[in-house]
Short mmCIF file of C-alpha atoms in Angstrom, two decimals:
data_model
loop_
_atom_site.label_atom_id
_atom_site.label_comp_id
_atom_site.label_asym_id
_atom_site.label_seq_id
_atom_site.Cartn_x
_atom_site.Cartn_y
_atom_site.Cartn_z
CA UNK A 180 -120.56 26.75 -45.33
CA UNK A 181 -123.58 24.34 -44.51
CA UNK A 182 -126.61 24.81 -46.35
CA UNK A 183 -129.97 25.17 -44.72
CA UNK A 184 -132.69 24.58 -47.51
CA UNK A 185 -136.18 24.34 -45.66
CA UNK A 186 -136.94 25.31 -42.63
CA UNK A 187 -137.30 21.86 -40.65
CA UNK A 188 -134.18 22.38 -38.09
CA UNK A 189 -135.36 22.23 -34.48
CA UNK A 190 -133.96 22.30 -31.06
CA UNK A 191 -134.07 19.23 -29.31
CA UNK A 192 -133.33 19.08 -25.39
CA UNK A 193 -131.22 16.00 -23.74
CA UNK A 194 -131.61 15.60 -20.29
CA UNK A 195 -128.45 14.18 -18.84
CA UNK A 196 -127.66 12.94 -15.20
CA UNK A 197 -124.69 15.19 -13.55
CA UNK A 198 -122.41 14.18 -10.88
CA UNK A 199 -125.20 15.07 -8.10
CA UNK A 200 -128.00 12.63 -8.16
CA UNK A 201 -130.45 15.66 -7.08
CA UNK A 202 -129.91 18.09 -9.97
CA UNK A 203 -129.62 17.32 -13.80
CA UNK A 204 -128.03 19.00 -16.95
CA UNK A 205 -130.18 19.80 -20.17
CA UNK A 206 -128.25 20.23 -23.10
CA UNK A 207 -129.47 21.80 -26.27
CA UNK A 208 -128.30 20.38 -29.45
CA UNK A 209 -129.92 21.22 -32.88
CA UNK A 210 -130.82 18.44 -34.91
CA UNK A 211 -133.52 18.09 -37.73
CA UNK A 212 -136.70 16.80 -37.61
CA UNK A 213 -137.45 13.45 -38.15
CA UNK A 214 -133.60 13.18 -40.25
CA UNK A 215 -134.46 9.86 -42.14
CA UNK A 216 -138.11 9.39 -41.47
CA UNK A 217 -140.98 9.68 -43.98
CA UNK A 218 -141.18 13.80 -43.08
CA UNK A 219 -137.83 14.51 -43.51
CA UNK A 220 -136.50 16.97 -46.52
CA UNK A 221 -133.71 15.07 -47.45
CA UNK A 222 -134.61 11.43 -46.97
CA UNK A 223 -137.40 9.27 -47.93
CA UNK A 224 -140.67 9.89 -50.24
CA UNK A 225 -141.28 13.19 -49.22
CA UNK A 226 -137.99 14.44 -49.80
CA UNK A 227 -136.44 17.47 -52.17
CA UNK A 228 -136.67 16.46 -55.70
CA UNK A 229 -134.07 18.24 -58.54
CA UNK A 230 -137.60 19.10 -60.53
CA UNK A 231 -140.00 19.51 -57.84
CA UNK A 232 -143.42 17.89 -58.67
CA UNK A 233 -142.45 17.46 -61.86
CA UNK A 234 -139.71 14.98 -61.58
CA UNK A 235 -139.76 11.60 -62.94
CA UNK A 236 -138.23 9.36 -60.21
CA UNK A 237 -136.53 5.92 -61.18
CA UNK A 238 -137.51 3.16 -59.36
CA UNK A 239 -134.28 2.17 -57.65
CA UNK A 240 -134.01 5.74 -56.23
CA UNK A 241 -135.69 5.80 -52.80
CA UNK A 242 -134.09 8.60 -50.76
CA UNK A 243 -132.24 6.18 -48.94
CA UNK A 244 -129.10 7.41 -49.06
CA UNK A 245 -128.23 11.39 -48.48
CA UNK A 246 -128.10 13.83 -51.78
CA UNK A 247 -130.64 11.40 -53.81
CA UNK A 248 -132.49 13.97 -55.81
CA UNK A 249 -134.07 11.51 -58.09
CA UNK A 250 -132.07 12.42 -60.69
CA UNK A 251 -130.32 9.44 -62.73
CA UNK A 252 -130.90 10.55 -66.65
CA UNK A 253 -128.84 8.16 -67.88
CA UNK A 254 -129.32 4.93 -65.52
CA UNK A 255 -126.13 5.37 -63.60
CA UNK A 256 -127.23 3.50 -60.67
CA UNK A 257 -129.74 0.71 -61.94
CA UNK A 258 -127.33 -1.38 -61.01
CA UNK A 259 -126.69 -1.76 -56.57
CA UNK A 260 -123.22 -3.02 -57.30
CA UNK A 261 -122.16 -0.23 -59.72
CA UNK A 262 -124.15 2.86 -57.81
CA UNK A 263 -122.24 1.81 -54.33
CA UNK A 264 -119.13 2.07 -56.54
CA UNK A 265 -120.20 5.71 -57.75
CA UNK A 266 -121.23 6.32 -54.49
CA UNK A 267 -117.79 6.23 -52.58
CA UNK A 268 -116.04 7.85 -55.60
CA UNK A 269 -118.25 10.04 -54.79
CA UNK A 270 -117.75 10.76 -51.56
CA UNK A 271 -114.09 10.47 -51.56
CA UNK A 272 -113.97 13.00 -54.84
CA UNK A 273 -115.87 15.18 -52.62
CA UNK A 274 -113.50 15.15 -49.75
CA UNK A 275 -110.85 15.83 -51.63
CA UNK A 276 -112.24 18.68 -53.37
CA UNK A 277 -112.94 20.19 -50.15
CA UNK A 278 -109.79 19.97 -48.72
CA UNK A 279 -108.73 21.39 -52.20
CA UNK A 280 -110.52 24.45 -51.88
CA UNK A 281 -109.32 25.33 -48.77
CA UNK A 282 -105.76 24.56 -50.06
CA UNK A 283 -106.54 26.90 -53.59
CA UNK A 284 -107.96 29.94 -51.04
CA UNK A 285 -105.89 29.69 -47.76
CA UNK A 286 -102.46 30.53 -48.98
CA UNK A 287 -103.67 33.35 -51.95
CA UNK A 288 -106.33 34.69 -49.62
CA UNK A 289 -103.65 35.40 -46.41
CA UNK A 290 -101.23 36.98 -49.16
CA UNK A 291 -103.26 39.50 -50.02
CA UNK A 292 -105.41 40.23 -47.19
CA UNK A 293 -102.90 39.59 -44.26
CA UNK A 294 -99.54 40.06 -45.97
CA UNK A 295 -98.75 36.16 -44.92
CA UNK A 296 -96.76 34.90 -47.32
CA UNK A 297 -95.20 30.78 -47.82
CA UNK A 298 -93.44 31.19 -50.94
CA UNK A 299 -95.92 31.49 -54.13
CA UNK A 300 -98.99 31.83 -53.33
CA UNK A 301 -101.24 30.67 -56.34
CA UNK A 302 -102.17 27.07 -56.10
CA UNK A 303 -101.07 25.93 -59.55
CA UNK A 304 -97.67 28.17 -59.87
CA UNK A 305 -96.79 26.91 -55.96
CA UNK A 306 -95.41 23.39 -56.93
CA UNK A 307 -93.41 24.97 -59.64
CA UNK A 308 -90.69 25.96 -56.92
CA UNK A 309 -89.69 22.94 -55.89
CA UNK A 310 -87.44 23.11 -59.33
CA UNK A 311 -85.92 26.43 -58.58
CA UNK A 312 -82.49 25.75 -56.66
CA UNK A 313 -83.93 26.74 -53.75
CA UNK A 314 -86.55 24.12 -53.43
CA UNK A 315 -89.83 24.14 -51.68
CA UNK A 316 -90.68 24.92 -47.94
CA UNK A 317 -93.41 23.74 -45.86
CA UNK A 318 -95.18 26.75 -44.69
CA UNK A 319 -92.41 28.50 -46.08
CA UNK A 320 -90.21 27.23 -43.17
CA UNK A 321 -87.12 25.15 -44.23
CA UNK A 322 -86.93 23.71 -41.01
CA UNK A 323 -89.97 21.62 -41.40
CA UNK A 324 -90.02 20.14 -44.76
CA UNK A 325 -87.50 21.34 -47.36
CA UNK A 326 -88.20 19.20 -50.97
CA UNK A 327 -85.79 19.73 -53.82
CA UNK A 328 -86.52 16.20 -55.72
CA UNK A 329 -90.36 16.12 -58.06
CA UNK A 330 -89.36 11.76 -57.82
CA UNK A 331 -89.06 11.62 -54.51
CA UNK A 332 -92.18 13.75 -53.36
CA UNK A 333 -94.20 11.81 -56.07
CA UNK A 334 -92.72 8.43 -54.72
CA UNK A 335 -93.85 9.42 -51.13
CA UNK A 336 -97.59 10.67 -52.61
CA UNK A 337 -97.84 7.05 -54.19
CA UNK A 338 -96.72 5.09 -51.75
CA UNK A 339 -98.29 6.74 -48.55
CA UNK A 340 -101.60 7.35 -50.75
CA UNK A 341 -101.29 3.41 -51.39
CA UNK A 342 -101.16 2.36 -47.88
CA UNK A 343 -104.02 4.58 -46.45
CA UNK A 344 -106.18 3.30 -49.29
CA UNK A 345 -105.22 -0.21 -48.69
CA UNK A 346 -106.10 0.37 -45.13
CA UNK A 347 -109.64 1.94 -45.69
CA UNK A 348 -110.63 -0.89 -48.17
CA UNK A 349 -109.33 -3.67 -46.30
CA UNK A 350 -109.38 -2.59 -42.64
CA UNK A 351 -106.74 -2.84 -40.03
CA UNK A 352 -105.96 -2.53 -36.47
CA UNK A 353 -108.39 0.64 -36.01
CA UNK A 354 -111.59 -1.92 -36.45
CA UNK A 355 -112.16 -4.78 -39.10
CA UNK A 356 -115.38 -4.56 -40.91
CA UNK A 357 -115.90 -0.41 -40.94
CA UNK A 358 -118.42 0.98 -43.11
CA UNK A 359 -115.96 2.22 -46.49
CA UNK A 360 -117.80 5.81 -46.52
CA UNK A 361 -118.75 6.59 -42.54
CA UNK A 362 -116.07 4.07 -40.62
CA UNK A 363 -116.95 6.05 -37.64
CA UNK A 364 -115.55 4.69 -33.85
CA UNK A 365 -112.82 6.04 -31.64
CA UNK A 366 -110.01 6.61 -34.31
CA UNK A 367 -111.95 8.10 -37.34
CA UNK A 368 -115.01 10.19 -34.92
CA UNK A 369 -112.72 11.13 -32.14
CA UNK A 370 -115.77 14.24 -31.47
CA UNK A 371 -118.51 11.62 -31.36
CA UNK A 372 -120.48 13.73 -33.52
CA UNK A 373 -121.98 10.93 -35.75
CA UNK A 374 -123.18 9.37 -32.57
CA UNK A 375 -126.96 10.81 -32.51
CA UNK A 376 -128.54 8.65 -35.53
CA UNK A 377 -130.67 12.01 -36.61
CA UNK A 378 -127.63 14.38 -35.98
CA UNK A 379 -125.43 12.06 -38.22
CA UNK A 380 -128.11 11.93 -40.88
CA UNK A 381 -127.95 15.37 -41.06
CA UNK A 382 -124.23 15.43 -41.69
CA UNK A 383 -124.10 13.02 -44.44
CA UNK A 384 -126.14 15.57 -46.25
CA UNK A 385 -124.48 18.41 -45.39
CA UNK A 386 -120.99 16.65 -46.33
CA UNK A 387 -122.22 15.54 -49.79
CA UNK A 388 -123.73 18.92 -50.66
CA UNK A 389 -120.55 20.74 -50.04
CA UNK A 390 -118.49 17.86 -51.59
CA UNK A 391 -120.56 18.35 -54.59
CA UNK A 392 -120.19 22.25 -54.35
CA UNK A 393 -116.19 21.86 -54.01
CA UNK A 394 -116.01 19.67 -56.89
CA UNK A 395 -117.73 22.33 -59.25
CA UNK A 396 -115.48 24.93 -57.37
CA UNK A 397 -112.66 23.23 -58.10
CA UNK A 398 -113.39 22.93 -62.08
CA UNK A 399 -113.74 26.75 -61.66
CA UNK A 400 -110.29 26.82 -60.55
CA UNK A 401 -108.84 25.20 -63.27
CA UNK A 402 -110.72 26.66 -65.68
CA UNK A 403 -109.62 29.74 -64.66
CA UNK A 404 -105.89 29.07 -64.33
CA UNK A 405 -105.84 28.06 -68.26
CA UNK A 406 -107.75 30.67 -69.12
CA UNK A 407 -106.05 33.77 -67.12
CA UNK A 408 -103.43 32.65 -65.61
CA UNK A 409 -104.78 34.10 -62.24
CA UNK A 410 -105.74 32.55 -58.57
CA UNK A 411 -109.40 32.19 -58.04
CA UNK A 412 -108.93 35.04 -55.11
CA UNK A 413 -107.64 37.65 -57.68
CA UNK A 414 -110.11 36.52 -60.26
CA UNK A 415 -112.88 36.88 -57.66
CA UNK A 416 -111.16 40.48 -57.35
CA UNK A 417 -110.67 41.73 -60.68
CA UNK A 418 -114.86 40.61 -60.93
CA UNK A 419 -115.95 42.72 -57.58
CA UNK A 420 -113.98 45.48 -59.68
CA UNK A 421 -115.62 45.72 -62.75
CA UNK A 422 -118.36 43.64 -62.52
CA UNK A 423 -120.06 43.86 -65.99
CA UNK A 424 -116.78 43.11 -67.62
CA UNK A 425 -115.09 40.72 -65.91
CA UNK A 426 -117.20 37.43 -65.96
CA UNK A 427 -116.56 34.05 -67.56
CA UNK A 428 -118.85 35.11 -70.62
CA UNK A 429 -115.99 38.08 -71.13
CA UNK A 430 -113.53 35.43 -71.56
CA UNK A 431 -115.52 32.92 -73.53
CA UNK A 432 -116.59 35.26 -76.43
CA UNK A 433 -112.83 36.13 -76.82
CA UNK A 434 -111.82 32.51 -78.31
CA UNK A 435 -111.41 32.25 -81.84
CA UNK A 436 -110.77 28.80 -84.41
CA UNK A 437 -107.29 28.57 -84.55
CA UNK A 438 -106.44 30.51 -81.51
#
């Protein structure tokens, strides 16, 4: 679900030596044109701005790092110490939220369109089981992981959760002084795909504009669990079904003091 917003993406050829000394390999890879240079569309002077011409660009905001819009109304980031604060919040919010959305849609969407079923299917009434008698399933599958105790999942959460942030922050045997946002290296970019300094450009910006995306998504979801008790696959259903009626205005106008 990348976004391609300008039409700057090229194909760049790689010439590579193959076993045989007499015949080489060209490999095609698409990467974007001049990623962090003073052409590019994401980076830099020239780059996308929220209001177009008409935006009035702080100071401190120089397209330097990937989603800078030059939008900061209220002075968020004036200060370097507090933006690179808000920056990996940021990026770690957005990583989650991604992963979230995938989680939401996965288990709803193969209910109803492939008749797969773990258990209960809607995100927010799926944790409820693990206080039936029956408990909870992995997958559905009680061979894999069967939890029947709230205290002891939450005591695993808190615990594991602590020791994986402890490790990003303060480093460990996988490399000591990692970047907090990109570590990178053998163990966290197994693929090698931030290797290319113009290819991993590129992927910062796609990450952070679908982290941003799957954080609004996610709002959406919860929004629309208070409001009608649904998964955000039916609710996208009962819309493609009546359209003009079924919309988050429909709901809204339907609230009343008191109510």
């Amino acid at each position: 679900m990348a976004s391609f917003l300008g039409s700057s993406s090229g194909l760049m050829a790689q010439t590579k030596p193959a076993a045989s000394p007499a015949r080489n390999v060209v490999v095609m890879r698409r990467t974007m044109a001049g990623s962090k240079g003073d052409d590019s569309p994401w980076y830099g002077p020239n780059r996308g701005l929220w209001l177009g011409p008409f935006t009035k660009v702080p100071s401190y905001l120089t397209g330097e790092f990937a989603g800078d819009y030059g939008w900061d109304t209220m002075g968020l980031s004036s200060d370097p110490e507090t933006f690179a604060k808000y920056r990996e919040a940021e990026i770690q919010h957005a990583r989650w939220a991604m992963l979230g959305v995938v989680g939401c849609l996965t288990p709803e969407a193969l209910d109803k369109f492939a008749g797969v079923s773990f258990g209960e299917s809607v995100w927010f009434k799926a944790p409820t089981q693990i206080f039936s008698d029956q408990g909870i399933n992995y997958l559905g599958n009680e061979g894999l992981v069967h939890a029947q105790s709230i205290l002891a999942i939450v005591g695993c959460q808190v615990l594991l959760m602590g020791l994986i942030e402890g490790y990003r922050v303060s480093g460990g045997p996988a490399g000591e002084g990692l970047d907090l946002n990109y570590p990178g290296g053998d163990y966290f970019d197994p693929l090698g795909l931030a290797d290319d300094p113009d290819t991993f450009a590129e992927l910062k910006v796609k990450e952070i504009k679908n982290g941003r995306l799957a954080m609004f998504a996610m709002t959406g979801f919860f929004t629309q669990a208070a409001i009608t008790g649904n998964g955000p696959v039916q609710n996208w259903l009962d819309h493609l079904a009546d359209p003009a009626n079924v919309t988050g205005f429909t709901y809204a106008t339907k609230f009343e003091v008191g109510q």
